[in-house]
Short mmCIF file of C-alpha atoms in Angstrom, two decimals:
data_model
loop_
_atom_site.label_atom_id
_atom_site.label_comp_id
_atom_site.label_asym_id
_atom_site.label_seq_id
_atom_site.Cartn_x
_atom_site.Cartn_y
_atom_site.Cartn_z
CA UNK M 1 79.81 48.24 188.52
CA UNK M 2 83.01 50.46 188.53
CA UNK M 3 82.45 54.09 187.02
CA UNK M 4 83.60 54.26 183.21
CA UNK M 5 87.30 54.74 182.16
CA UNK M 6 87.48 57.90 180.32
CA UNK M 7 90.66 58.16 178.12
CA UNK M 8 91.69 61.62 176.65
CA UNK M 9 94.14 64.33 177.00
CA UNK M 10 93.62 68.49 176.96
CA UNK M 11 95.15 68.88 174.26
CA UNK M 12 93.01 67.38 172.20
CA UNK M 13 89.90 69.28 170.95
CA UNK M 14 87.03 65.99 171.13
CA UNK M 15 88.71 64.92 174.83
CA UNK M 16 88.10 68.55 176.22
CA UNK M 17 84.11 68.57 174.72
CA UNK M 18 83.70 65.67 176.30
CA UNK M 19 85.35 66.30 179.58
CA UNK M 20 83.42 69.22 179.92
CA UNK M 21 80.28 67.29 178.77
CA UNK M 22 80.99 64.82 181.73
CA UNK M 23 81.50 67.33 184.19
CA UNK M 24 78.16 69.06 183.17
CA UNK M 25 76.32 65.74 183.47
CA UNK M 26 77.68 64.92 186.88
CA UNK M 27 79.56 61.75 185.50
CA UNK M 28 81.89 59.87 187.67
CA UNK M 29 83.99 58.75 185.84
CA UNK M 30 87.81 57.14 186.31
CA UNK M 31 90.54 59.80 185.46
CA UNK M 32 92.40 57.98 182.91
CA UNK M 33 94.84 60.79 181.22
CA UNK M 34 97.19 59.94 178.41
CA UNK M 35 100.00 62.30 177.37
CA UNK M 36 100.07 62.62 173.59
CA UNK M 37 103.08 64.53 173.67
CA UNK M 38 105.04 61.33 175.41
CA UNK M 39 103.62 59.18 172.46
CA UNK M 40 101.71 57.04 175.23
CA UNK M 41 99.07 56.45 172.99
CA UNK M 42 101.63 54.81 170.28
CA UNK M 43 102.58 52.01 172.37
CA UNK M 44 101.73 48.26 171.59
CA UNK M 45 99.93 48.02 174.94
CA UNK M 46 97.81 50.92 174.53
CA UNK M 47 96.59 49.56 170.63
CA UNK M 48 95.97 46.15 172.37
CA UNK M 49 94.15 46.66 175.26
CA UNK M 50 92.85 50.41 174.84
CA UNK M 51 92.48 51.57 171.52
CA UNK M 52 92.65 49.37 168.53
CA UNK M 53 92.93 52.83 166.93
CA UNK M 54 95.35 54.05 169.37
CA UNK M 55 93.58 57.82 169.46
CA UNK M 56 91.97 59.53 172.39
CA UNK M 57 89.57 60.01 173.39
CA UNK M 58 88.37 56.44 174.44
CA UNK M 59 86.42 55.27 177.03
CA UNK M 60 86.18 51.43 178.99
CA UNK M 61 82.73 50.63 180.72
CA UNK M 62 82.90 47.79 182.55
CA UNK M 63 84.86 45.45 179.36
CA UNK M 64 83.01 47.36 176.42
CA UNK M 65 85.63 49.85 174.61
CA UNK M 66 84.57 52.41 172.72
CA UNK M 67 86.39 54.97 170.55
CA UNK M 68 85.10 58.40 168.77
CA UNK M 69 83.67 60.89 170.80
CA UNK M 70 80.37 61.33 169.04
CA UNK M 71 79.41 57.72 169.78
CA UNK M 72 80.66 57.57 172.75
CA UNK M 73 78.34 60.56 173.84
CA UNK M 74 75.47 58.75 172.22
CA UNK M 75 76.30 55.93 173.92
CA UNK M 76 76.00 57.41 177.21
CA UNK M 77 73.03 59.01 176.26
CA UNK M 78 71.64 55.69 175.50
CA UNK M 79 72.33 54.16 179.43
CA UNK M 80 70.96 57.96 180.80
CA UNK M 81 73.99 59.57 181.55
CA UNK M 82 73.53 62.81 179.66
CA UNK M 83 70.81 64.97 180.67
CA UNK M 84 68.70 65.41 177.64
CA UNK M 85 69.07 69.31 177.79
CA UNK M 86 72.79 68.45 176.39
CA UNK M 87 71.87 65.86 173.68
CA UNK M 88 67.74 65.31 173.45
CA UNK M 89 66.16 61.92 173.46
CA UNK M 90 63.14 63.40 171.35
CA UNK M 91 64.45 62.27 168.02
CA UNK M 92 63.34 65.38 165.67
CA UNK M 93 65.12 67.58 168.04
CA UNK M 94 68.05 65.02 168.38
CA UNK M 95 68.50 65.22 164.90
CA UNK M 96 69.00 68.96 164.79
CA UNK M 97 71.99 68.19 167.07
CA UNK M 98 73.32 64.99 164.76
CA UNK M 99 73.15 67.16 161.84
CA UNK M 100 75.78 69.76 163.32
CA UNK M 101 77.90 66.71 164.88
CA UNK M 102 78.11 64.93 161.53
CA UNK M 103 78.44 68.19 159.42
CA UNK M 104 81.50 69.65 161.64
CA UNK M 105 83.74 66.54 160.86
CA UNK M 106 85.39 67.34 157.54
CA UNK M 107 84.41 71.13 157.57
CA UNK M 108 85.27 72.79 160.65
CA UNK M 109 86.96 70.24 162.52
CA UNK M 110 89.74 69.33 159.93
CA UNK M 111 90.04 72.66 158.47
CA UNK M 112 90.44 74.27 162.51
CA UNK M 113 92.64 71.03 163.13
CA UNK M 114 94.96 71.40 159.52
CA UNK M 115 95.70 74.94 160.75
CA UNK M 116 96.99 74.52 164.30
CA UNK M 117 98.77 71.62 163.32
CA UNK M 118 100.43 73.16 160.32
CA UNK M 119 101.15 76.31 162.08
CA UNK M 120 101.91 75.42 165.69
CA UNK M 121 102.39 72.09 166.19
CA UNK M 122 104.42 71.11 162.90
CA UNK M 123 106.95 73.85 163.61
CA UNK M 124 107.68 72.71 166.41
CA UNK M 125 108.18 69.03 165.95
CA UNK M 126 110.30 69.31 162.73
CA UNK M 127 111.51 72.67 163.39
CA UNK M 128 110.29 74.07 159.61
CA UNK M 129 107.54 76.85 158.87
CA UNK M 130 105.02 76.67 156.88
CA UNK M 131 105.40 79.48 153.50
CA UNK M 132 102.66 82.45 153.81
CA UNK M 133 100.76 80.73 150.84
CA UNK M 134 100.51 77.87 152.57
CA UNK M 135 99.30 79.40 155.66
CA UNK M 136 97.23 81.67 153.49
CA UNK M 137 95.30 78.92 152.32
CA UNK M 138 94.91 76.51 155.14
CA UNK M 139 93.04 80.60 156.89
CA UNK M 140 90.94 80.49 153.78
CA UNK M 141 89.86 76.63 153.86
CA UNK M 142 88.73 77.19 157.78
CA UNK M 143 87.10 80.87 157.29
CA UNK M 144 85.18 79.31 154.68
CA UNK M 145 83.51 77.00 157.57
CA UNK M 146 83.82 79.82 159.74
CA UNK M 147 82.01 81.53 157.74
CA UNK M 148 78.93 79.27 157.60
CA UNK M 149 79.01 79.04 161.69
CA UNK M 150 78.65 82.57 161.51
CA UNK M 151 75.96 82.93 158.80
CA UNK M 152 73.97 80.02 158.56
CA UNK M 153 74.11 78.56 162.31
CA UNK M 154 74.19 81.16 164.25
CA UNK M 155 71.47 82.98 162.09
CA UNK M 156 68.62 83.08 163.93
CA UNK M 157 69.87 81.15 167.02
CA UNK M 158 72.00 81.89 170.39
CA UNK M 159 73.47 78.41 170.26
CA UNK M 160 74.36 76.20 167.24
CA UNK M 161 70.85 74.31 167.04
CA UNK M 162 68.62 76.11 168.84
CA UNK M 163 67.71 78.74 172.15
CA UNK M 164 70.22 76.70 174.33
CA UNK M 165 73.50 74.92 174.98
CA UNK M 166 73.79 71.53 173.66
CA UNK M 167 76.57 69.09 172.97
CA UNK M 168 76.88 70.47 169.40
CA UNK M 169 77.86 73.84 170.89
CA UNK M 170 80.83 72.41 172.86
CA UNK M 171 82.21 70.18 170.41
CA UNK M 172 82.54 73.61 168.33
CA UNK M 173 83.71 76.22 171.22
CA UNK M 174 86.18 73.11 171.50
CA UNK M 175 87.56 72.77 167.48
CA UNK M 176 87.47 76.81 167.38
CA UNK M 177 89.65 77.11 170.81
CA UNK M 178 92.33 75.26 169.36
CA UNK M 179 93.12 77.94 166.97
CA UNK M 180 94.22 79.96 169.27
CA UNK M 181 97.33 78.45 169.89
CA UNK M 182 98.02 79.19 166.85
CA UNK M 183 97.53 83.24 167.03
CA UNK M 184 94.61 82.91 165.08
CA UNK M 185 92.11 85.31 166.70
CA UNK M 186 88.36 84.74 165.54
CA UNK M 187 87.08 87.88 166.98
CA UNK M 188 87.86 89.90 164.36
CA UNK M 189 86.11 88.99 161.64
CA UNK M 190 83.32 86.99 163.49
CA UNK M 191 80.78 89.05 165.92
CA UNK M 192 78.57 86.24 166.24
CA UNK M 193 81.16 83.77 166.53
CA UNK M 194 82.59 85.71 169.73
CA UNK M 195 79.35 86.54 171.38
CA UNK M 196 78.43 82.98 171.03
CA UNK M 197 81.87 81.69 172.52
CA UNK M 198 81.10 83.55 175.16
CA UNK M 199 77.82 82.17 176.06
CA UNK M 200 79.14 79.15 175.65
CA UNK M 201 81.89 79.39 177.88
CA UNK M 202 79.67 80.59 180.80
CA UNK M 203 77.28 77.93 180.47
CA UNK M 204 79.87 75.22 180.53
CA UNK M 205 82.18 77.13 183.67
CA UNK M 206 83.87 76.02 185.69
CA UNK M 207 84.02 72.98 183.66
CA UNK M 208 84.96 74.94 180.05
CA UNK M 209 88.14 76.90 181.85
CA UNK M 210 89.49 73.90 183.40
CA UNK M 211 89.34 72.17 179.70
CA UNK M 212 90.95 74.57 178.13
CA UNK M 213 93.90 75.39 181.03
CA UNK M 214 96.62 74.28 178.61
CA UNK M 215 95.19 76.10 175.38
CA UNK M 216 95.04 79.41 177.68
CA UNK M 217 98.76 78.60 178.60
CA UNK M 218 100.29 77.86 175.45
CA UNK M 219 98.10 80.76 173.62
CA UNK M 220 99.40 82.99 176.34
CA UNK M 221 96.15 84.49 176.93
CA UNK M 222 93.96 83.78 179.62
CA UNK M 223 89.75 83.89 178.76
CA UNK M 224 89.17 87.61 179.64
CA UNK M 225 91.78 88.32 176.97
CA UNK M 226 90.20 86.61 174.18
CA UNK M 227 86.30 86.29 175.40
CA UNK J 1 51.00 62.12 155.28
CA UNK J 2 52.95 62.00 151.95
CA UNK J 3 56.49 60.22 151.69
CA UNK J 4 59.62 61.56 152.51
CA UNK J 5 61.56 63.99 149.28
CA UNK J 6 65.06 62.84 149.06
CA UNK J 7 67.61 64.75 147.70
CA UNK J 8 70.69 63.19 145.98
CA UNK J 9 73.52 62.36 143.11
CA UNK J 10 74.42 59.04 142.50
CA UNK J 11 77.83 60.79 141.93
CA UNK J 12 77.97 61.47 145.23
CA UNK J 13 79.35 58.90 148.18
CA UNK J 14 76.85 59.20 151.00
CA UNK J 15 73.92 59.94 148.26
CA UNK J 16 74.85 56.48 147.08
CA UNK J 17 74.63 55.01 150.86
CA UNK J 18 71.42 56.34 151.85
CA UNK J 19 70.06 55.34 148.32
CA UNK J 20 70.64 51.62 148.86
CA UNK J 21 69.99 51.57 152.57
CA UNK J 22 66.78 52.89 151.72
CA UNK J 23 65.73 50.85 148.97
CA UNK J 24 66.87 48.00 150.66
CA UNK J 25 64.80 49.29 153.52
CA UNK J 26 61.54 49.16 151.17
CA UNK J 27 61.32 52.79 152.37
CA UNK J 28 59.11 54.56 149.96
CA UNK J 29 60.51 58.12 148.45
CA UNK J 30 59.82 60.82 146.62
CA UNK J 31 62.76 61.37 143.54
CA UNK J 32 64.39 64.22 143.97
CA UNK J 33 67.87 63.99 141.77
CA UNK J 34 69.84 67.12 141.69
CA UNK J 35 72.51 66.99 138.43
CA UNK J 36 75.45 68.52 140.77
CA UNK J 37 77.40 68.76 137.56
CA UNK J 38 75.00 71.23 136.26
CA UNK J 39 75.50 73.29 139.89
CA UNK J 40 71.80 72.74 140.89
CA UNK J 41 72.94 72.60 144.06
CA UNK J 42 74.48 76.26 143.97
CA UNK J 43 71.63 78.21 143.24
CA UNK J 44 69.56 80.76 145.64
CA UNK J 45 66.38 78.63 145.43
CA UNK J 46 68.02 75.33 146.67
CA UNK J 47 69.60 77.33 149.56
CA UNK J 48 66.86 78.70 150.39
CA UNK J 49 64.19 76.11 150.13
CA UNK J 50 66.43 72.76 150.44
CA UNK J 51 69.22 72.66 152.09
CA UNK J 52 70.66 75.63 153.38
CA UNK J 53 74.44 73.98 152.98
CA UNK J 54 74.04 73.94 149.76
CA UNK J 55 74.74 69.95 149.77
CA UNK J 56 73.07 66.50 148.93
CA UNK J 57 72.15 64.48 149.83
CA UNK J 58 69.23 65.72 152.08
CA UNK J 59 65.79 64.78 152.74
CA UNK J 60 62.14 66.98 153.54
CA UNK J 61 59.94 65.12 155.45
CA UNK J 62 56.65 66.42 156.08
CA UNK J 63 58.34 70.05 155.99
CA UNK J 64 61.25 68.99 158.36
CA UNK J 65 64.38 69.20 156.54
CA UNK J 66 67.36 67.43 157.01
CA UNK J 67 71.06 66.95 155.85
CA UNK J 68 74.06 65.03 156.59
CA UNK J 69 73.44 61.75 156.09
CA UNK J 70 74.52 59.32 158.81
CA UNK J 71 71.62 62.11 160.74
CA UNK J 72 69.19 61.28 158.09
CA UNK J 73 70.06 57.77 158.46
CA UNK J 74 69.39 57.70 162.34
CA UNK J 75 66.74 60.08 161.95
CA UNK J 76 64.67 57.40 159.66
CA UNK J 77 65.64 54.32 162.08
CA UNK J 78 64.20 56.26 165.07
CA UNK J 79 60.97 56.60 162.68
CA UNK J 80 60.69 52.99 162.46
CA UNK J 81 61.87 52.93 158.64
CA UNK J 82 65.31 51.48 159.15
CA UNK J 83 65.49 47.68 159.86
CA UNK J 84 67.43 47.11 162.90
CA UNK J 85 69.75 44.88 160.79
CA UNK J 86 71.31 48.14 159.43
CA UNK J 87 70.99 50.05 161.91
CA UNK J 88 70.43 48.09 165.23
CA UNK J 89 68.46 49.20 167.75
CA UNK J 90 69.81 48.13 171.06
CA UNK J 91 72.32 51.08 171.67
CA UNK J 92 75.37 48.86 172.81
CA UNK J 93 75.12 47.14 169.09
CA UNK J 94 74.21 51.11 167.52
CA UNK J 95 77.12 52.31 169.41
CA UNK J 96 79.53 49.91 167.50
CA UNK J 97 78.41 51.29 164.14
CA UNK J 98 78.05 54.56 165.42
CA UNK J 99 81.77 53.89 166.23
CA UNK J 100 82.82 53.43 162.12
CA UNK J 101 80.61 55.76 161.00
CA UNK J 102 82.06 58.44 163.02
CA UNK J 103 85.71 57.45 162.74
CA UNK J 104 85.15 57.02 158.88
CA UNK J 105 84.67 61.31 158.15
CA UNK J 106 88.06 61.97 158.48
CA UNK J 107 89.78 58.89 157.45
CA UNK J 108 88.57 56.98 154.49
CA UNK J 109 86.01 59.51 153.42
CA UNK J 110 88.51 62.33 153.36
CA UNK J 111 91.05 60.78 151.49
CA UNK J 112 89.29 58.42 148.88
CA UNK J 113 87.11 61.94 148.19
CA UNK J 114 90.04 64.16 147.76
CA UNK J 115 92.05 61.13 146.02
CA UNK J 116 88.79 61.10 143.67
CA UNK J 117 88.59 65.00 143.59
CA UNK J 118 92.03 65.95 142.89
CA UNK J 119 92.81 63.17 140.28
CA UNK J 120 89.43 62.79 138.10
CA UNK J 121 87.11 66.19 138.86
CA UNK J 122 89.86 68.64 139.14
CA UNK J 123 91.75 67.80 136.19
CA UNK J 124 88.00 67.71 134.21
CA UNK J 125 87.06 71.04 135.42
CA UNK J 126 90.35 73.07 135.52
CA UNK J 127 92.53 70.96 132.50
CA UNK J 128 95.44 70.62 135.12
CA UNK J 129 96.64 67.45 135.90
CA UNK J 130 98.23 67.09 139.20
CA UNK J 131 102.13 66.27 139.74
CA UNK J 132 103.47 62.79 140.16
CA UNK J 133 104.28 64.15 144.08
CA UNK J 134 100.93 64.98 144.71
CA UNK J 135 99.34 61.97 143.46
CA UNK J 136 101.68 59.75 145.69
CA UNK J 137 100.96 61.81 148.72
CA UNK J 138 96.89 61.39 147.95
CA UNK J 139 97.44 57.70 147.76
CA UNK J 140 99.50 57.27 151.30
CA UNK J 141 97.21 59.17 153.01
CA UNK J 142 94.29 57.28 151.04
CA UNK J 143 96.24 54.11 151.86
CA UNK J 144 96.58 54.61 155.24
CA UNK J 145 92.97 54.15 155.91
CA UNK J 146 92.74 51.04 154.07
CA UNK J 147 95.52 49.39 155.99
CA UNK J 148 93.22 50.57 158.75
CA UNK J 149 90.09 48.98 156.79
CA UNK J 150 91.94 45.68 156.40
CA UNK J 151 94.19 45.31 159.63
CA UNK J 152 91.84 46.41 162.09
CA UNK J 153 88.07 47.17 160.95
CA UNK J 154 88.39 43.47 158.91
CA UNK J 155 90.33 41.80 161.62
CA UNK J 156 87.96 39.05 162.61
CA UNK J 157 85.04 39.81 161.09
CA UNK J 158 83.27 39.25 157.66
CA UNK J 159 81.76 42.97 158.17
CA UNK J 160 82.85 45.91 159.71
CA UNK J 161 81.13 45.75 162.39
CA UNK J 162 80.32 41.70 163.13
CA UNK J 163 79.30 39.12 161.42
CA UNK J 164 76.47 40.45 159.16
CA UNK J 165 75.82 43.82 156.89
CA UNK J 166 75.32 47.01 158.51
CA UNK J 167 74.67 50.61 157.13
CA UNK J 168 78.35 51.33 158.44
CA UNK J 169 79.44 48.53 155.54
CA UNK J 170 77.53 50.77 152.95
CA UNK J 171 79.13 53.78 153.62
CA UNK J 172 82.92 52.13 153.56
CA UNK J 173 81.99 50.62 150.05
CA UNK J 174 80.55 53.12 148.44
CA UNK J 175 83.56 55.95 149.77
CA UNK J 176 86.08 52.89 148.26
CA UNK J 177 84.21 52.71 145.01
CA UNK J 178 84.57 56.83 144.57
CA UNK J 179 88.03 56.04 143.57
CA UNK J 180 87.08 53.39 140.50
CA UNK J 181 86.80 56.98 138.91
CA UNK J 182 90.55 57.94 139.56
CA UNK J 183 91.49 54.38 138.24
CA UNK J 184 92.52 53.44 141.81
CA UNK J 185 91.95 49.60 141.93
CA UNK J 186 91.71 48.83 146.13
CA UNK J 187 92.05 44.63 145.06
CA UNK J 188 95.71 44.60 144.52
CA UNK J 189 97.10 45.51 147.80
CA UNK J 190 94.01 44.36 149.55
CA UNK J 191 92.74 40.90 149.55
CA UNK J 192 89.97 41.28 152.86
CA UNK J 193 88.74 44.58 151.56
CA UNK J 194 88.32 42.94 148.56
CA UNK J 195 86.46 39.56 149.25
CA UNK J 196 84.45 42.05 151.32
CA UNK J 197 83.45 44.34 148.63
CA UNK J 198 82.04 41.59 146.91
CA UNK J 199 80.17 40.07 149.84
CA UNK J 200 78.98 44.01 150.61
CA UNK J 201 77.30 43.94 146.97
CA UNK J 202 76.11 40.30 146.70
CA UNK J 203 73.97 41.49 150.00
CA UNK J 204 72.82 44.71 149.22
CA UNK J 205 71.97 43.60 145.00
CA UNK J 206 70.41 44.55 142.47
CA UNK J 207 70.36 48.18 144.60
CA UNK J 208 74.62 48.44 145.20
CA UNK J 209 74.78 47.88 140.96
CA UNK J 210 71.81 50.27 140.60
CA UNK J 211 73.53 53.26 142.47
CA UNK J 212 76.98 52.39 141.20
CA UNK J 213 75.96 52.98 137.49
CA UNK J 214 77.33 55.75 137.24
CA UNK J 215 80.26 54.83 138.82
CA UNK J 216 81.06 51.74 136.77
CA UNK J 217 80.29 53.82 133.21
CA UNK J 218 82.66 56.45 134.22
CA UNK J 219 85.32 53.95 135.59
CA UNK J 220 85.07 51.96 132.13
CA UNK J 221 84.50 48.97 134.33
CA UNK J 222 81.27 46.38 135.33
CA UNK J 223 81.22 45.50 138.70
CA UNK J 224 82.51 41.44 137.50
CA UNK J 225 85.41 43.26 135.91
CA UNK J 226 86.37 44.96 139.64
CA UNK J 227 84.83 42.49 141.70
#
């Protein structure tokens, strides 16, 4: 049995959670990068005999190809490949971490993901800015999930579901990091938000700096200046 | 031990899901409707004592509560509640509908809800209809999921996710029937999506007609006149 094939590339907020899941968990795992920006993964080759849905990240164990990152990390749950500290086996407390996982999808994640592609990465493939209302309202649509990280998660807790890290708290840290690249700075209007970035960050390090090395380079700010 | 309060709007998608899957699992529930239309949902007491997102559906159990529903769904199968038919048990099988049900968030359940939203609820609400521009942009986006739904998800199979019905099947159907509302009819461009619609109902009837009625009233159309 080879180690699994992991598929993914920095840049791209699920690959980095669960890179830096793997790397927590002591995963071997075959280094398998694809460069988004070279269109790799839009090649006939890659849909055929990678992903059918020719995304990252992916991963190949052994034949069995698997796509989306939240499955895959159940998945490797399943065979005992994440310690249950990250993602529990017990299922009442593994449901606490489902709930965040299946809640950030079309609330944090797309609204974090519509802004750094609209203001950073759009500009710079077509060469046209977005207007200040637009802009305006794709801040508003993410500080409105922002908001409820800050209010309703992070209420009573030091992590997302509870008194520790888990995988929920990484696939966050990872979706709010990407904002940075595009000058958005969620310090400012989010106390909890930072102090818990912070916690996170040192409870996933080394792993969580060398994730993020290309978000810290584009952003042109290393940790210390945003943590 | 008395049985578990659900929490839900047949309006709503994954309310719909979790109502048939249930039913169809014989699981026995307390009726807990909440008329979103009247904002029940939005007040202080539901936050506080429901679901603190403000959301349905969601379910109490015992005093545990829980939203999102593909968490409530595994939640309930780890129980023992779920038959492993809809939600198998062996993770290599879960892993595969884990697989749709994550990728689905983003894709077809973002874009046949805000095809749905923007076209039939906001014009209700707000009077405005949206421009011819908009509504074509809705319907690519919208449409590029189904060509994913037919191309690749209904490649070789007569279900999403093999050869028999799954809960990932209900939660495709009942995001494609949202857009009945906003007169979007998903047969004319697509013949597998179609012939598995109808196979998707004829296995999860008299339950799939039962949670649609809403659906079909508003639509103007039975389910023989769509199906």
């Amino acid at each position: 049995m080879r180690p699994i094939r992991y598929y993914y590339d920095l840049m791209s907020q699920p690959s980095r959670a669960l890179f830096i899941i793997f790397r927590l968990s002591g995963l071997q795992f075959e280094d398998c990068a694809v460069a988004l920006r070279n269109g790799e993964h839009l090649t006939d080759e890659f849909k055929q005999k990678i992903n059918r849905f020719q995304r990252v990240p992916c991963i190949e164990d052994n034949g069995y190809k698997l796509a989306e990152s939240v499955a895959i990390l159940r998945y490797l749950s399943a065979k005992g490949k994440i310690p249950e500290q990250l993602y529990p086996k017990y299922f009442v407390e593994q449901a606490r971490v489902d709930e965040f996982l299946e809640w950030q999808h079309i609330t944090l994640r797309i609204t974090c993901a519509l802004y750094f592609r609209q203001i950073w990465l759009e500009p710079l493939l077509t060469g046209k800015t977005p207007s200040q209302q637009k802009i305006e309202t794709l801040r508003q649509h993410m500080e409105g999930n922002l908001d409820i990280i800050e209010q309703v998660w992070l209420a009573k807790s030091e992590f997302l579901t509870g008194s520790h890290l888990t995988a929920a708290d990484i696939f966050a840290a990872c979706e709010i990091e990407q904002t940075r690249m595009a000058d958005y700075d969620v310090r400012i209007k989010y106390p909890k938000v930072r102090a818990w970035l912070k916690r996170v960050r040192q409870s996933c390090n080394p792993h969580y700096d060398v994730a993020h090395k290309f978000v810290y380079k584009i952003s042109g700010t290393g940790p210390q200046a945003k943590l």
